[in-house]
Amino acid sequence: DDRTPALIYALNSTLDAIAMQAGKEMRRILNEADGREIHAYVNYAHGDESLSELYGFEEWRQSRLRELKGLYDPKGSFNFYAPVR
């Protein structure tokens, strides 16, 4: 049963740093308990994940992704969120 924990709080910029730290700690604890590497769905990623954690750990996946990225987005127009380099 895969579930995604979330922290939800009323809009309050003074709580942002606290929520970010709590989220990172929650992810660390859950990952440590699971004992496996992080596999983050890109839309739910925080932004500090590696390309492997977002797109797969097999080297052929990374190579193929870079190849397709170079073919279909050579100027990097879609590099804003989770860019492939």
Short mmCIF file of N, CA and C in Angstrom, two decimals:
data_model
loop_
_atom_site.label_atom_id
_atom_site.label_comp_id
_atom_site.label_asym_id
_atom_site.label_seq_id
_atom_site.Cartn_x
_atom_site.Cartn_y
_atom_site.Cartn_z
N ASP A 1 0.85 -1.17 0.00
CA ASP A 1 0.00 0.00 0.00
C ASP A 1 0.90 1.24 0.00
N ASP A 2 0.96 1.94 -1.11
CA ASP A 2 1.78 3.16 -1.20
C ASP A 2 0.92 4.37 -0.92
N ARG A 3 1.36 5.17 0.01
CA ARG A 3 0.66 6.41 0.36
C ARG A 3 1.65 7.55 0.40
N THR A 4 1.19 8.71 0.08
CA THR A 4 2.05 9.88 0.10
C THR A 4 1.66 10.77 1.26
N PRO A 5 2.56 10.90 2.25
CA PRO A 5 2.25 11.80 3.36
C PRO A 5 2.35 13.25 2.90
N ALA A 6 1.59 14.10 3.52
CA ALA A 6 1.61 15.52 3.16
C ALA A 6 1.46 16.36 4.42
N LEU A 7 2.08 17.51 4.40
CA LEU A 7 1.92 18.49 5.47
C LEU A 7 1.05 19.61 4.92
N ILE A 8 -0.02 19.88 5.60
CA ILE A 8 -0.94 20.93 5.16
C ILE A 8 -1.13 21.91 6.31
N TYR A 9 -0.98 23.18 6.00
CA TYR A 9 -1.15 24.21 7.03
C TYR A 9 -1.69 25.47 6.38
N ALA A 10 -2.31 26.31 7.18
CA ALA A 10 -2.86 27.57 6.67
C ALA A 10 -1.72 28.44 6.15
N LEU A 11 -1.98 29.15 5.08
CA LEU A 11 -0.98 30.03 4.48
C LEU A 11 -0.38 30.95 5.53
N ASN A 12 0.92 30.78 5.75
CA ASN A 12 1.62 31.55 6.78
C ASN A 12 3.12 31.42 6.50
N SER A 13 3.71 32.43 5.92
CA SER A 13 5.11 32.36 5.52
C SER A 13 6.07 32.10 6.68
N THR A 14 5.66 32.42 7.88
CA THR A 14 6.54 32.17 9.02
C THR A 14 6.63 30.68 9.33
N LEU A 15 5.68 29.89 8.83
CA LEU A 15 5.71 28.44 9.05
C LEU A 15 6.40 27.68 7.93
N ASP A 16 6.71 28.34 6.82
CA ASP A 16 7.28 27.65 5.66
C ASP A 16 8.55 26.88 6.00
N ALA A 17 9.49 27.52 6.64
CA ALA A 17 10.76 26.86 6.97
C ALA A 17 10.55 25.68 7.91
N ILE A 18 9.64 25.83 8.85
CA ILE A 18 9.33 24.75 9.79
C ILE A 18 8.71 23.57 9.04
N ALA A 19 7.77 23.86 8.15
CA ALA A 19 7.12 22.81 7.37
C ALA A 19 8.12 22.11 6.46
N MET A 20 9.02 22.88 5.83
CA MET A 20 10.03 22.28 4.95
C MET A 20 10.93 21.32 5.74
N GLN A 21 11.36 21.74 6.90
CA GLN A 21 12.22 20.90 7.72
C GLN A 21 11.47 19.66 8.20
N ALA A 22 10.23 19.82 8.61
CA ALA A 22 9.42 18.68 9.06
C ALA A 22 9.21 17.69 7.91
N GLY A 23 8.96 18.19 6.71
CA GLY A 23 8.78 17.32 5.55
C GLY A 23 10.03 16.54 5.22
N LYS A 24 11.18 17.21 5.26
CA LYS A 24 12.45 16.52 5.00
C LYS A 24 12.72 15.44 6.05
N GLU A 25 12.43 15.77 7.29
CA GLU A 25 12.63 14.80 8.37
C GLU A 25 11.68 13.61 8.22
N MET A 26 10.44 13.88 7.85
CA MET A 26 9.47 12.81 7.64
C MET A 26 9.94 11.90 6.50
N ARG A 27 10.41 12.50 5.41
CA ARG A 27 10.89 11.70 4.29
C ARG A 27 12.10 10.86 4.70
N ARG A 28 13.01 11.45 5.47
CA ARG A 28 14.19 10.71 5.93
C ARG A 28 13.79 9.51 6.79
N ILE A 29 12.87 9.73 7.72
CA ILE A 29 12.42 8.65 8.61
C ILE A 29 11.74 7.54 7.82
N LEU A 30 10.84 7.91 6.91
CA LEU A 30 10.14 6.90 6.11
C LEU A 30 11.09 6.15 5.20
N ASN A 31 12.04 6.85 4.61
CA ASN A 31 13.02 6.21 3.75
C ASN A 31 13.91 5.27 4.54
N GLU A 32 14.32 5.69 5.71
CA GLU A 32 15.15 4.85 6.57
C GLU A 32 14.40 3.59 6.99
N ALA A 33 13.13 3.73 7.32
CA ALA A 33 12.32 2.57 7.72
C ALA A 33 12.11 1.61 6.55
N ASP A 34 11.97 2.16 5.36
CA ASP A 34 11.74 1.35 4.16
C ASP A 34 13.02 0.63 3.75
N GLY A 35 14.15 1.32 3.90
CA GLY A 35 15.43 0.72 3.57
C GLY A 35 15.76 0.72 2.09
N ARG A 36 14.96 1.36 1.28
CA ARG A 36 15.22 1.41 -0.15
C ARG A 36 15.57 2.84 -0.56
N GLU A 37 16.10 2.98 -1.78
CA GLU A 37 16.41 4.31 -2.28
C GLU A 37 15.11 5.08 -2.55
N ILE A 38 15.23 6.38 -2.64
CA ILE A 38 14.07 7.23 -2.90
C ILE A 38 13.65 7.11 -4.36
N HIS A 39 12.36 6.93 -4.57
CA HIS A 39 11.77 6.97 -5.90
C HIS A 39 10.68 8.03 -5.81
N ALA A 40 10.97 9.22 -6.31
CA ALA A 40 10.04 10.34 -6.19
C ALA A 40 9.30 10.57 -7.49
N TYR A 41 7.98 10.63 -7.42
CA TYR A 41 7.18 11.01 -8.57
C TYR A 41 7.47 12.48 -8.85
N VAL A 42 7.81 12.81 -10.08
CA VAL A 42 8.29 14.15 -10.41
C VAL A 42 7.34 15.24 -9.92
N ASN A 43 6.05 15.05 -10.06
CA ASN A 43 5.10 16.09 -9.64
C ASN A 43 5.07 16.28 -8.13
N TYR A 44 5.53 15.30 -7.37
CA TYR A 44 5.53 15.41 -5.91
C TYR A 44 6.93 15.65 -5.36
N ALA A 45 7.90 15.76 -6.23
CA ALA A 45 9.28 15.94 -5.79
C ALA A 45 9.46 17.29 -5.11
N HIS A 46 10.45 17.34 -4.24
CA HIS A 46 10.74 18.58 -3.50
C HIS A 46 11.70 19.47 -4.27
N GLY A 47 12.57 18.86 -5.05
CA GLY A 47 13.53 19.61 -5.83
C GLY A 47 14.97 19.30 -5.48
N ASP A 48 15.17 18.54 -4.42
CA ASP A 48 16.54 18.17 -4.05
C ASP A 48 16.86 16.71 -4.40
N GLU A 49 15.99 16.08 -5.15
CA GLU A 49 16.20 14.70 -5.56
C GLU A 49 17.18 14.64 -6.74
N SER A 50 17.87 13.53 -6.84
CA SER A 50 18.78 13.32 -7.97
C SER A 50 17.95 12.90 -9.19
N LEU A 51 18.57 12.96 -10.36
CA LEU A 51 17.88 12.48 -11.56
C LEU A 51 17.51 11.01 -11.43
N SER A 52 18.36 10.23 -10.80
CA SER A 52 18.07 8.81 -10.59
C SER A 52 16.83 8.62 -9.72
N GLU A 53 16.70 9.42 -8.68
CA GLU A 53 15.55 9.31 -7.80
C GLU A 53 14.25 9.71 -8.50
N LEU A 54 14.36 10.57 -9.51
CA LEU A 54 13.18 11.01 -10.25
C LEU A 54 12.86 10.13 -11.45
N TYR A 55 13.89 9.69 -12.17
CA TYR A 55 13.66 9.04 -13.46
C TYR A 55 14.12 7.60 -13.54
N GLY A 56 14.67 7.05 -12.48
CA GLY A 56 15.09 5.65 -12.48
C GLY A 56 16.59 5.51 -12.30
N PHE A 57 16.99 4.45 -11.64
CA PHE A 57 18.39 4.25 -11.28
C PHE A 57 19.20 3.53 -12.35
N GLU A 58 18.53 2.90 -13.32
CA GLU A 58 19.26 2.20 -14.36
C GLU A 58 19.92 3.20 -15.30
N GLU A 59 21.21 2.99 -15.60
CA GLU A 59 21.96 3.92 -16.43
C GLU A 59 21.35 4.08 -17.81
N TRP A 60 20.77 3.01 -18.36
CA TRP A 60 20.18 3.11 -19.70
C TRP A 60 19.02 4.09 -19.70
N ARG A 61 18.30 4.19 -18.59
CA ARG A 61 17.20 5.16 -18.51
C ARG A 61 17.73 6.59 -18.60
N GLN A 62 18.80 6.85 -17.86
CA GLN A 62 19.40 8.18 -17.88
C GLN A 62 19.90 8.55 -19.28
N SER A 63 20.57 7.60 -19.92
CA SER A 63 21.10 7.84 -21.27
C SER A 63 19.98 8.10 -22.27
N ARG A 64 18.97 7.27 -22.21
CA ARG A 64 17.84 7.42 -23.14
C ARG A 64 17.11 8.74 -22.90
N LEU A 65 16.92 9.10 -21.66
CA LEU A 65 16.24 10.35 -21.32
C LEU A 65 17.03 11.55 -21.84
N ARG A 66 18.34 11.54 -21.65
CA ARG A 66 19.16 12.64 -22.16
C ARG A 66 19.11 12.71 -23.69
N GLU A 67 19.12 11.54 -24.32
CA GLU A 67 19.03 11.49 -25.78
C GLU A 67 17.73 12.11 -26.27
N LEU A 68 16.62 11.72 -25.67
CA LEU A 68 15.31 12.25 -26.07
C LEU A 68 15.19 13.73 -25.75
N LYS A 69 15.72 14.12 -24.61
CA LYS A 69 15.70 15.54 -24.22
C LYS A 69 16.45 16.38 -25.24
N GLY A 70 17.62 15.92 -25.67
CA GLY A 70 18.39 16.63 -26.67
C GLY A 70 17.69 16.70 -28.02
N LEU A 71 16.95 15.66 -28.35
CA LEU A 71 16.23 15.61 -29.62
C LEU A 71 15.00 16.52 -29.63
N TYR A 72 14.20 16.46 -28.56
CA TYR A 72 12.92 17.16 -28.55
C TYR A 72 12.94 18.52 -27.83
N ASP A 73 13.96 18.78 -27.05
CA ASP A 73 14.05 20.07 -26.36
C ASP A 73 15.51 20.55 -26.32
N PRO A 74 16.11 20.73 -27.50
CA PRO A 74 17.54 21.08 -27.54
C PRO A 74 17.88 22.43 -26.91
N LYS A 75 16.92 23.34 -26.85
CA LYS A 75 17.16 24.66 -26.26
C LYS A 75 16.84 24.71 -24.76
N GLY A 76 16.35 23.62 -24.21
CA GLY A 76 16.04 23.58 -22.78
C GLY A 76 14.82 24.39 -22.39
N SER A 77 13.86 24.50 -23.28
CA SER A 77 12.66 25.30 -23.01
C SER A 77 11.85 24.77 -21.83
N PHE A 78 11.97 23.47 -21.54
CA PHE A 78 11.19 22.87 -20.46
C PHE A 78 12.08 22.45 -19.29
N ASN A 79 13.09 23.24 -19.01
CA ASN A 79 14.03 22.92 -17.93
C ASN A 79 13.65 23.52 -16.58
N PHE A 80 12.50 24.15 -16.49
CA PHE A 80 12.14 24.82 -15.24
C PHE A 80 12.03 23.86 -14.07
N TYR A 81 11.31 22.77 -14.26
CA TYR A 81 11.02 21.85 -13.15
C TYR A 81 11.71 20.52 -13.40
N ALA A 82 12.56 20.08 -12.52
CA ALA A 82 13.27 18.81 -12.62
C ALA A 82 13.99 18.67 -13.95
N PRO A 83 14.91 19.58 -14.27
CA PRO A 83 15.58 19.53 -15.57
C PRO A 83 16.44 18.30 -15.76
N VAL A 84 16.53 17.86 -16.99
CA VAL A 84 17.38 16.74 -17.38
C VAL A 84 18.64 17.33 -17.98
N ARG A 85 19.76 17.01 -17.42
CA ARG A 85 21.03 17.56 -17.92
C ARG A 85 21.93 16.46 -18.38
#
